[in-house]
Tab-separated table of C-alpha atoms and ligand atoms in Angstrom:
chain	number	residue	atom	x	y	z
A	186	UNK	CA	112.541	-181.220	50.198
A	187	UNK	CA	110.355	-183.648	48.747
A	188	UNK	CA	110.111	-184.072	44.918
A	189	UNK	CA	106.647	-183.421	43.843
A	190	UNK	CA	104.761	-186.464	42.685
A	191	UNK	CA	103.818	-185.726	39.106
A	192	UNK	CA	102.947	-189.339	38.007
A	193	UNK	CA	100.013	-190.996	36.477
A	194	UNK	CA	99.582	-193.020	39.335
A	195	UNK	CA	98.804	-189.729	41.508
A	196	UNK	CA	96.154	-188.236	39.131
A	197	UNK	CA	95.022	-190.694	36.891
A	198	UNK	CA	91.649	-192.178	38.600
A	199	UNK	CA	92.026	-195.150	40.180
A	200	UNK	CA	88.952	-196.331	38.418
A	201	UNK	CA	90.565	-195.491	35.146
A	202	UNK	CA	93.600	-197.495	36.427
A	203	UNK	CA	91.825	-200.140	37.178
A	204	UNK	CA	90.559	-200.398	33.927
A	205	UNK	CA	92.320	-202.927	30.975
A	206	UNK	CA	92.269	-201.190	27.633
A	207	UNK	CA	90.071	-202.308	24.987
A	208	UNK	CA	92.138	-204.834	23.158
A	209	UNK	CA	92.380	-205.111	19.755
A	210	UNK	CA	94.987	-207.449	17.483
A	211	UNK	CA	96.945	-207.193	14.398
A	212	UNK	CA	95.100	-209.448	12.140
A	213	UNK	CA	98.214	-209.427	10.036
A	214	UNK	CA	97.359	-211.466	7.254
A	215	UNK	CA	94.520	-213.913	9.345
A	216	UNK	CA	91.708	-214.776	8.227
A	217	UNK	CA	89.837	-212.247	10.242
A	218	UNK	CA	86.641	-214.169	11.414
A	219	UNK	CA	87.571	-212.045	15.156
A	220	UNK	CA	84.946	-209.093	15.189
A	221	UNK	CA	81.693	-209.546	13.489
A	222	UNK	CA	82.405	-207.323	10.337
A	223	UNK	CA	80.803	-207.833	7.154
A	224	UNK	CA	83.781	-209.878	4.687
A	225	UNK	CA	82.099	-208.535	1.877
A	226	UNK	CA	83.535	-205.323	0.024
A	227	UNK	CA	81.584	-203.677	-3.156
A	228	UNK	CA	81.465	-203.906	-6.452
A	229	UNK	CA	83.785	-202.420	-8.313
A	230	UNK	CA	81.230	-199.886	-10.252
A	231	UNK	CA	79.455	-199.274	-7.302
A	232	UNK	CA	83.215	-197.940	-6.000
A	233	UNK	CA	83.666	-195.811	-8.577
A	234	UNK	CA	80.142	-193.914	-8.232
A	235	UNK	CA	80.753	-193.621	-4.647
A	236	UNK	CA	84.550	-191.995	-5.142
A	237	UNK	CA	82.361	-189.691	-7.365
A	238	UNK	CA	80.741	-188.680	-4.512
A	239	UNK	CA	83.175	-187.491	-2.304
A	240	UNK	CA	84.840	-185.695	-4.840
A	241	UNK	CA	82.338	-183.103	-4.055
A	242	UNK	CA	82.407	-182.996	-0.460
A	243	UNK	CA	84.121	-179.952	1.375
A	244	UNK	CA	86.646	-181.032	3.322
A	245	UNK	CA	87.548	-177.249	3.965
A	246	UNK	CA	83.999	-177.091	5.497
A	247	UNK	CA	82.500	-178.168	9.351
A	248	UNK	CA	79.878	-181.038	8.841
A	249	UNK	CA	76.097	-180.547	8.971
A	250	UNK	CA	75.976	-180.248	12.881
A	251	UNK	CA	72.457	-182.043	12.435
A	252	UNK	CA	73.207	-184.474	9.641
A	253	UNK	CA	69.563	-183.430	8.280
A	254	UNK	CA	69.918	-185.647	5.060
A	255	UNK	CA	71.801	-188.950	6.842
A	256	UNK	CA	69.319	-188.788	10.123
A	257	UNK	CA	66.562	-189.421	6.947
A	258	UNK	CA	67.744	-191.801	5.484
A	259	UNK	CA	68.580	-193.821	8.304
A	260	UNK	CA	65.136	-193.394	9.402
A	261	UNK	CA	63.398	-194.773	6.652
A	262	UNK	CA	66.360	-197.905	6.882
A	263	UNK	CA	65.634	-198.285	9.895
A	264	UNK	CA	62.262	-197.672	9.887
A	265	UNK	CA	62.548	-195.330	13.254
A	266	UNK	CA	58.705	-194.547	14.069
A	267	UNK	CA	57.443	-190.882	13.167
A	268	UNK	CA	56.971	-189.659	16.579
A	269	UNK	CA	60.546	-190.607	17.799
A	270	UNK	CA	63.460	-188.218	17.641
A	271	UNK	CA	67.168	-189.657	16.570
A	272	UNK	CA	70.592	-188.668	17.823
A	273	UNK	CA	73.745	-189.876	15.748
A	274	UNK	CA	76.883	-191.129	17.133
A	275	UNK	CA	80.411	-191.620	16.290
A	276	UNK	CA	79.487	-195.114	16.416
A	277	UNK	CA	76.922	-196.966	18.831
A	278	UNK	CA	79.875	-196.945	20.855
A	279	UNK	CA	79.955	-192.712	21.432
A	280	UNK	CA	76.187	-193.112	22.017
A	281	UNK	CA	76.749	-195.449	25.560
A	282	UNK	CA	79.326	-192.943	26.346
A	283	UNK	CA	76.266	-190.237	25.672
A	284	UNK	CA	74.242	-191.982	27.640
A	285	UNK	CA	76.600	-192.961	30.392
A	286	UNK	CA	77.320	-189.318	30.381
A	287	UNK	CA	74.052	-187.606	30.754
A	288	UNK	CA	72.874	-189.552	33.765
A	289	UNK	CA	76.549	-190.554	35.686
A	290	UNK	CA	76.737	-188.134	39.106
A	291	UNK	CA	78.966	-190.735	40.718
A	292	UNK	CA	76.081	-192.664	42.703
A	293	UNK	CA	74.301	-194.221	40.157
A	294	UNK	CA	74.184	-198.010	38.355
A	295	UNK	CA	74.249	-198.824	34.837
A	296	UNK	CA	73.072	-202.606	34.988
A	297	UNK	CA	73.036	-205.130	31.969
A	298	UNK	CA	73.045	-208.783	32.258
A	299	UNK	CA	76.307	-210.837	31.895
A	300	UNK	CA	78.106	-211.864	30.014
A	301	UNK	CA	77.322	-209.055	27.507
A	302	UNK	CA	79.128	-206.306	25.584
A	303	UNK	CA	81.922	-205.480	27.785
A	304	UNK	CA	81.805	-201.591	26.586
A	305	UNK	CA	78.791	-201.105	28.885
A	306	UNK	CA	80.986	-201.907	32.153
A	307	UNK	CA	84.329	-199.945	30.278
A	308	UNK	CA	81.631	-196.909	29.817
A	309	UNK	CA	79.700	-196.596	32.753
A	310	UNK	CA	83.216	-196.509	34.750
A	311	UNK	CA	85.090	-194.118	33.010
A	312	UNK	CA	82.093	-191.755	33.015
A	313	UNK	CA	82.179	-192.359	36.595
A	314	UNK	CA	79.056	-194.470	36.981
A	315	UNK	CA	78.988	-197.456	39.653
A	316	UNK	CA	78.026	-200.819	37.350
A	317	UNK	CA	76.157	-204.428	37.792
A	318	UNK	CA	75.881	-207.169	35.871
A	319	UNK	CA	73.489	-209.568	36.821
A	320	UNK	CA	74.709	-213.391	35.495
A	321	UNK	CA	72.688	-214.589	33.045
A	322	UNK	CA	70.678	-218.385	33.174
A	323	UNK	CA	73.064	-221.569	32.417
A	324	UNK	CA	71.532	-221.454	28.571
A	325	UNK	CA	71.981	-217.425	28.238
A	326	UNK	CA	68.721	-216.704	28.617
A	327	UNK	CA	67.527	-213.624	30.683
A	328	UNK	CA	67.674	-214.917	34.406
A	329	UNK	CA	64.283	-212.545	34.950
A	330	UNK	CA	63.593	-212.772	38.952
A	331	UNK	CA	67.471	-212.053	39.257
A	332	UNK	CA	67.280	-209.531	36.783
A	333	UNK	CA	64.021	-208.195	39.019
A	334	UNK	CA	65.839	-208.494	42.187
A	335	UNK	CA	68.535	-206.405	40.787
A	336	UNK	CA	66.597	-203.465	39.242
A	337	UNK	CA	64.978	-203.256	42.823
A	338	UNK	CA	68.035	-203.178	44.768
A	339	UNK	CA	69.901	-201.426	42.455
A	340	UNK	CA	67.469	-198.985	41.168
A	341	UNK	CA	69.799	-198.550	37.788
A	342	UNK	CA	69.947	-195.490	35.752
A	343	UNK	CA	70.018	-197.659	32.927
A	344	UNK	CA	69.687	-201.002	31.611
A	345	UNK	CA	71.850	-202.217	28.685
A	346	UNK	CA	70.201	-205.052	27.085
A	347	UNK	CA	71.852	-206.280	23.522
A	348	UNK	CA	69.274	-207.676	21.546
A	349	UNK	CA	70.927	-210.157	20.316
A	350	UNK	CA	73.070	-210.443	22.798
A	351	UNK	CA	77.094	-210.452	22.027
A	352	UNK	CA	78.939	-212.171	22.677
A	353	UNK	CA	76.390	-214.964	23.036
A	354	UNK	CA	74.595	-214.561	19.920
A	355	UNK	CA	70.993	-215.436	21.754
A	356	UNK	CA	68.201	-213.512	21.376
A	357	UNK	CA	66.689	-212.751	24.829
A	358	UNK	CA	62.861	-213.359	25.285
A	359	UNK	CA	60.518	-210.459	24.365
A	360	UNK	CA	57.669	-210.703	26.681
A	361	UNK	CA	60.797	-210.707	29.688
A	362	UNK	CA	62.625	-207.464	28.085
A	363	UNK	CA	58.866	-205.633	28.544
A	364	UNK	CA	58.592	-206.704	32.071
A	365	UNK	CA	61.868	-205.305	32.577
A	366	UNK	CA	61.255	-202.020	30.675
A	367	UNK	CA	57.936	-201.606	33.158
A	368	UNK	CA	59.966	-202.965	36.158
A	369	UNK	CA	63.190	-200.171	35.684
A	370	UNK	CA	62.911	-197.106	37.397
A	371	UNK	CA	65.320	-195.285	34.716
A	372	UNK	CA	65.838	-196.080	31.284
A	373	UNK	CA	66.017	-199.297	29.260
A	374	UNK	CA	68.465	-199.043	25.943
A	375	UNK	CA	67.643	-201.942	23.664
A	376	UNK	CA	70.842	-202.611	21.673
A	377	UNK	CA	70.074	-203.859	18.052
A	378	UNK	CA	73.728	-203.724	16.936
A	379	UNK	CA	72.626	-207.022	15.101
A	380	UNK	CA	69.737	-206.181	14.000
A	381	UNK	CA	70.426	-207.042	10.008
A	382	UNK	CA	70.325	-210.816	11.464
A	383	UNK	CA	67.245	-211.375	13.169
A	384	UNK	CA	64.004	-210.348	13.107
A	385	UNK	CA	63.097	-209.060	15.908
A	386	UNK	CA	63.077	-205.698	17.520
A	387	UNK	CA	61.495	-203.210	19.509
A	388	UNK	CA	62.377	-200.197	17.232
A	389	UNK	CA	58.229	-200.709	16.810
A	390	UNK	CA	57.980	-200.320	20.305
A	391	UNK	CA	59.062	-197.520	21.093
A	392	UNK	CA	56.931	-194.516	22.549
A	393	UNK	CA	54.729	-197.381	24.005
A	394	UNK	CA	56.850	-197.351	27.311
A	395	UNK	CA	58.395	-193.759	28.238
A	396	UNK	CA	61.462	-194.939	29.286
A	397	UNK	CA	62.272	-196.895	26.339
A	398	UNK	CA	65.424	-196.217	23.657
A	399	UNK	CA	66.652	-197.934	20.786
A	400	UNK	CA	70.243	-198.376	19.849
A	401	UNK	CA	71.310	-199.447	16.483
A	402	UNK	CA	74.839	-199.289	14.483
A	403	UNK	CA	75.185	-199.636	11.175
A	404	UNK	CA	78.651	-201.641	11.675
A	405	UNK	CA	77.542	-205.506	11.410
A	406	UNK	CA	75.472	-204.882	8.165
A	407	UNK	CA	78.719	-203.992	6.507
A	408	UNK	CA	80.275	-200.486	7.370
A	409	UNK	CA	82.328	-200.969	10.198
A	410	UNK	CA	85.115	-198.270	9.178
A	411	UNK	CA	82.764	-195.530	9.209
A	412	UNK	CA	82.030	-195.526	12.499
A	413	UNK	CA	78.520	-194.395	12.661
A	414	UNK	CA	75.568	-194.923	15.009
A	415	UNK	CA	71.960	-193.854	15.902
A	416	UNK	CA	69.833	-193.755	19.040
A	417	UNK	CA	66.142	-193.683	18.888
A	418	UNK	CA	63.454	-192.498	21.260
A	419	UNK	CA	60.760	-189.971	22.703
A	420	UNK	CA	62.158	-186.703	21.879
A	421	UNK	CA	62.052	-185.546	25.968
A	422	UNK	CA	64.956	-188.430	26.553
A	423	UNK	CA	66.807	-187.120	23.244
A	424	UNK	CA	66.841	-183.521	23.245
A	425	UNK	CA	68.369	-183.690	26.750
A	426	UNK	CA	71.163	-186.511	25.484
A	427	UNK	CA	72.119	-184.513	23.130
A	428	UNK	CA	73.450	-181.769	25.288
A	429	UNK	CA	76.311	-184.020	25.277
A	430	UNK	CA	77.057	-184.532	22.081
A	431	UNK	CA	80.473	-182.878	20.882
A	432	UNK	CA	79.678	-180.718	17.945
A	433	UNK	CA	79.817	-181.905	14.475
A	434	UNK	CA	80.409	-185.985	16.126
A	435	UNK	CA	79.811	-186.924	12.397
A	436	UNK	CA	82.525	-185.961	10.236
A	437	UNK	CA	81.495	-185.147	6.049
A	438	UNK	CA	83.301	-188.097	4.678
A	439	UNK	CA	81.160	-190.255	6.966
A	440	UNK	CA	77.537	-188.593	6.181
A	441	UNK	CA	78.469	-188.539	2.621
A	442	UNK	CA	79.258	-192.481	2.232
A	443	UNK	CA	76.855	-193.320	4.341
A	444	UNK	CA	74.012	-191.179	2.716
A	445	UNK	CA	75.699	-193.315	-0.722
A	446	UNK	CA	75.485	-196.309	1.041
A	447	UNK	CA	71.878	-195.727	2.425
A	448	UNK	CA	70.849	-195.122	-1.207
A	449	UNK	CA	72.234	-198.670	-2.642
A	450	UNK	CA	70.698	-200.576	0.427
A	451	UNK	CA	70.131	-203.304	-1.539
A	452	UNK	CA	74.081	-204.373	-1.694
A	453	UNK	CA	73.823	-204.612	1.976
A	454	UNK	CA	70.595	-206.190	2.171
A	455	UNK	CA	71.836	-208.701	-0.417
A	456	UNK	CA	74.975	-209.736	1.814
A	457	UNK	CA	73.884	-209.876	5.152
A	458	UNK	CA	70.989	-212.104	3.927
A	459	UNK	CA	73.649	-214.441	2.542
A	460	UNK	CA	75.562	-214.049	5.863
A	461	UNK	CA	72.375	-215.185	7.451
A	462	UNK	CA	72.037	-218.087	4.805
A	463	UNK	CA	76.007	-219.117	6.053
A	464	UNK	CA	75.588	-218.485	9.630
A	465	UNK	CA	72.799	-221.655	9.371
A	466	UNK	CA	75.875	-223.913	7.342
A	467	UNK	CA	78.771	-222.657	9.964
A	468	UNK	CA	75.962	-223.452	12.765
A	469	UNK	CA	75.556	-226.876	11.314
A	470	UNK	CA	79.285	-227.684	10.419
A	471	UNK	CA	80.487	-226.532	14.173
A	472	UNK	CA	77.591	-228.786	15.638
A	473	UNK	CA	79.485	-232.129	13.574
A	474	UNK	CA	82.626	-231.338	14.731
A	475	UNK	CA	83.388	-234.031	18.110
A	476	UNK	CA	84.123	-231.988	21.276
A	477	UNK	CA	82.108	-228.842	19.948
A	478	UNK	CA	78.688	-227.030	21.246
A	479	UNK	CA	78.192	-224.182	19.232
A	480	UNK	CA	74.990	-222.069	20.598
A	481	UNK	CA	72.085	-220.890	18.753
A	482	UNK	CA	72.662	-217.410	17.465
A	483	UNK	CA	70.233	-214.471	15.826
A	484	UNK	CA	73.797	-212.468	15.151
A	485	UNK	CA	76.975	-212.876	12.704
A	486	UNK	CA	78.214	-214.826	15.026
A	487	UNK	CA	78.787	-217.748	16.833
A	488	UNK	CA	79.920	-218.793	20.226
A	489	UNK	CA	80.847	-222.125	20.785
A	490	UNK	CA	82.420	-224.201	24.282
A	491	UNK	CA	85.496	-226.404	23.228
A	492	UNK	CA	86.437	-229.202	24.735
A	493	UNK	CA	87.519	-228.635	28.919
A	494	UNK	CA	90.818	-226.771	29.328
A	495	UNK	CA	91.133	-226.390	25.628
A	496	UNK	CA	89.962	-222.996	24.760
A	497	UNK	CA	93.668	-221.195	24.744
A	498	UNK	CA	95.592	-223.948	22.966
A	499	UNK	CA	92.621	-224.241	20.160
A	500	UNK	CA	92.914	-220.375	19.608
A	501	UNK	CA	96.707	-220.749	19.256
A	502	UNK	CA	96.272	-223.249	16.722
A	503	UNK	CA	93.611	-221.600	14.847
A	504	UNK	CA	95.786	-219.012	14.766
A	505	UNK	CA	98.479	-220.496	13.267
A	506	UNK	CA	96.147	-222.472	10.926
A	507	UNK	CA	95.516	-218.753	9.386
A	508	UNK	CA	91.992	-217.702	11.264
A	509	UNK	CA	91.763	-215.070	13.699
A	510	UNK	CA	88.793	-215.996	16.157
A	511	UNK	CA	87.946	-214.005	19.547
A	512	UNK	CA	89.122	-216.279	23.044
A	513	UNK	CA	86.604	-215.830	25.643
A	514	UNK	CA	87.833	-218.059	27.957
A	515	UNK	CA	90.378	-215.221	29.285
A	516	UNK	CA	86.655	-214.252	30.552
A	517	UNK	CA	85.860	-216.851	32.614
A	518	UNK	CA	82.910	-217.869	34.622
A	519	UNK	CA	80.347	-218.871	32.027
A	520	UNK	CA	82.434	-218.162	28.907
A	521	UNK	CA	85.178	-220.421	30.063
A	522	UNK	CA	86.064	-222.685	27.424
A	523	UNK	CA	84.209	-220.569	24.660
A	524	UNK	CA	85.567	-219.100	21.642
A	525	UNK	CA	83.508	-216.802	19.473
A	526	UNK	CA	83.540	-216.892	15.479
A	527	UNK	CA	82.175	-214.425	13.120
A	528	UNK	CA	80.326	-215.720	9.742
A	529	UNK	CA	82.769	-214.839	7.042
A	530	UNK	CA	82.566	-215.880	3.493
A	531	UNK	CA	81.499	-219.547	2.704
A	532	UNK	CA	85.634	-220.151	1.565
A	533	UNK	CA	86.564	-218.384	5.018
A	534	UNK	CA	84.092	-220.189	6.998
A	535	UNK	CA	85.016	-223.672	5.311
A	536	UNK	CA	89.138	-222.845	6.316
A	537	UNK	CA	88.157	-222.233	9.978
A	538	UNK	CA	85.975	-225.691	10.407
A	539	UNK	CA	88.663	-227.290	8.299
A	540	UNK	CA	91.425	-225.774	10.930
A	541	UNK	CA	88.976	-226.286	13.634
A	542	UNK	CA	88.888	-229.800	13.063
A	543	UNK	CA	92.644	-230.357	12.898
A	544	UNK	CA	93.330	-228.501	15.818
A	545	UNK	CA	91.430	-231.020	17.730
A	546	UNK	CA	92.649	-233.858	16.547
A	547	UNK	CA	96.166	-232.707	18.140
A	548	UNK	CA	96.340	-234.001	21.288
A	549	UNK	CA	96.022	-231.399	24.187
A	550	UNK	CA	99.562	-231.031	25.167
A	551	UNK	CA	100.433	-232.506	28.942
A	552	UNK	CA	101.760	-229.769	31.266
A	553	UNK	CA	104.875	-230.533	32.999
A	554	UNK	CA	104.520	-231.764	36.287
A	555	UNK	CA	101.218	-233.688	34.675
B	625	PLP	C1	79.595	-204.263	17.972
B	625	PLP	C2	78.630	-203.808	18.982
B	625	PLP	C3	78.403	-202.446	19.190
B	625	PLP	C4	79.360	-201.404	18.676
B	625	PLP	O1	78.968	-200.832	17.561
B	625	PLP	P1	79.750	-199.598	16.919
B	625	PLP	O2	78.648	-198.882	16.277
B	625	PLP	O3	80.725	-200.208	15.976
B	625	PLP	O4	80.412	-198.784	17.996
B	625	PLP	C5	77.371	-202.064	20.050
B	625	PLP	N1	76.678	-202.977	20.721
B	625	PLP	C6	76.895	-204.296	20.587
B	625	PLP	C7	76.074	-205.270	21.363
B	625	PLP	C8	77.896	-204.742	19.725
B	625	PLP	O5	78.145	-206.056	19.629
């Protein structure tokens, strides 16, 4: 008889299989410059009135399914127009999967321009959506007649555009993001996870296109751990999204420091601006360095190429310098050679161009055969 085949490889999708996990490192004790958090904790009074908080909170009780009092105060943050509806998310992250969710019937595209996020592709194939990215110009600009060409032959669900763009920190032209959200058939999800950097957005925008959304986090401006994330749009798109949504997504530890934090915006406000005063000294600093192009960038990042073939070693070497930085050559095509660096403190910063620049000055090591 034969043995019954009870493996993963039988039932796991192939898709699924297919798939490389998300990848995440032991910072150990690096200078973590790696994923675009916020280095900056709070002050020490401000602690203690916030542990005063949650010693009220019922753990013994389910969350607010609705999260009445954070979904307010992240609207008047965020500054979510009156007309629009929100929907809150274990993260931005669980709002994609939302998303990905309430359209995928195993036909149709999610489309974004690459390189870009890579949790758009990761989502849209686990939720059993086909996806296409669509490469973007030489300088990381929107490449809008391919982008055109793709939303007619693809006819996407949805559109993922980050706004600014990660991991290449650019901030796509406006006037070509509203030809696309009149061009797409489905809808267009403008992701602002960088929004305390820049700017721009088009959280102003909405309800002037119908097929518009808004995606913001509130993990670059400096809360990260909580895991917490909001979606904006016309209430018809919403209501129907949130069919989706697992009951009580946002736990009460998370709507309670989050309402705290909401309520002492000013903290954040204060260091992100100072992140955004750094990111223009890093910028500077990376541009001196011989052998390095750092790109322009409206995020708390930046990307820059290193020196042809050298991408790996220098990572290694940062690495054992102390500073953690994210290798995107592993990537290839256009990020070959390109390592990405989050804006830390000015001391963190300084140690990673310091390490930076004696990485390079070790010669790149000749493989064996030459
Ligand atoms: C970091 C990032 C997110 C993820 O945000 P979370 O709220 O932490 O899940 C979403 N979109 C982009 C473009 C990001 O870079």
């Amino acid at each position: 008889m034969k043995p019954m085949d009870k493996s993963p490889a039988r039932w796991i999708r192939p898709s699924v299989q297919a798939l490389k996990a998300y990848h995440v490192p032991d910072p150990g004790q690096l200078i973590k410059l790696d994923a675009m958090e916020n280095p900056y904790r709070w002050p020490a009074d401000l602690v203690e009135q916030w542990l005063a908080v949650l010693r009220d909170v019922e753990l013994n009780r389910y969350p607010d399914p609705g999260a009445a009092a954070l979904c307010a105060g992240l609207r008047a943050s965020m500054q979510v127009p009156e007309a629009m509806q929100v929907l809150l998310g274990n993260g931005s992250d669980e709002l994609i999967q939302m998303l990905a969710l309430a359209v995928a019937d195993g036909e149709r595209t999610l489309l974004a321009p690459e390189p870009t996020f890579v949790m758009y592709r990761l989502i849209a194939t686990f939720a059993g959506m086909r996806y296409q990215g669509v490469p973007l110009a030489e300088d990381f600009s929107l490449d809008l007649p391919a982008m055109l060409a793709a939303i007619d032959r693809y006819r996407p669900a949805i559109v993922f555009l980050a706004y600014p763009n990660n991991p290449t920190g650019t901030l796509f032209d406006a006037q070509a993001i509203r030809t696309l959200i009149e061009a797409a058939p489905g809808l267009v999800v403008v992701d602002e996870a960088y929004a305390p950097f820049t700017d721009a957005s088009f959280m102003p925008c909405l309800g002037e296109f119908p097929n518009l959304l808004v995606l913001r986090t509130v993990s670059k401006m400096g809360l990260a751990g909580l895991r917490l994330g909001l979606l904006a749009g016309p209430p018809e798109w919403l209501r129907e999204i949130d069919k989706v949504r697992l009951p009580y997504n946002i736990g009460v530890l998370t709507q309670a420091s989050a309402c705290f934090a909401l309520a002492h915006q000013d903290v954040l406000d204060t260091q992100t601006a100072q992140i955004r005063r750094d990111r223009a000294r890093l910028q500077q600093a990376l541009g001196s360095v011989p052998g390095v192009q750092p790109y322009p960038s409206d995020a708390n990042f930046i990307l820059f190429r290193t020196p042809p073939g050298r991408a790996d070693e220098l990572f290694e070497t940062l690495k054992a310098h102390g500073v953690l930085v994210k290798n995107l050559n592993p990537a290839g095509a256009a990020l070959r050679d390109c390592l990405r660096v989050t804006v830390g403190t000015p001391q963190e910063n300084a140690a990673f161009v310091d390490a930076l620049r004696q990485s390079l000055d070790t010669p790149a090591r000749v493989s064996d055969g030459g």
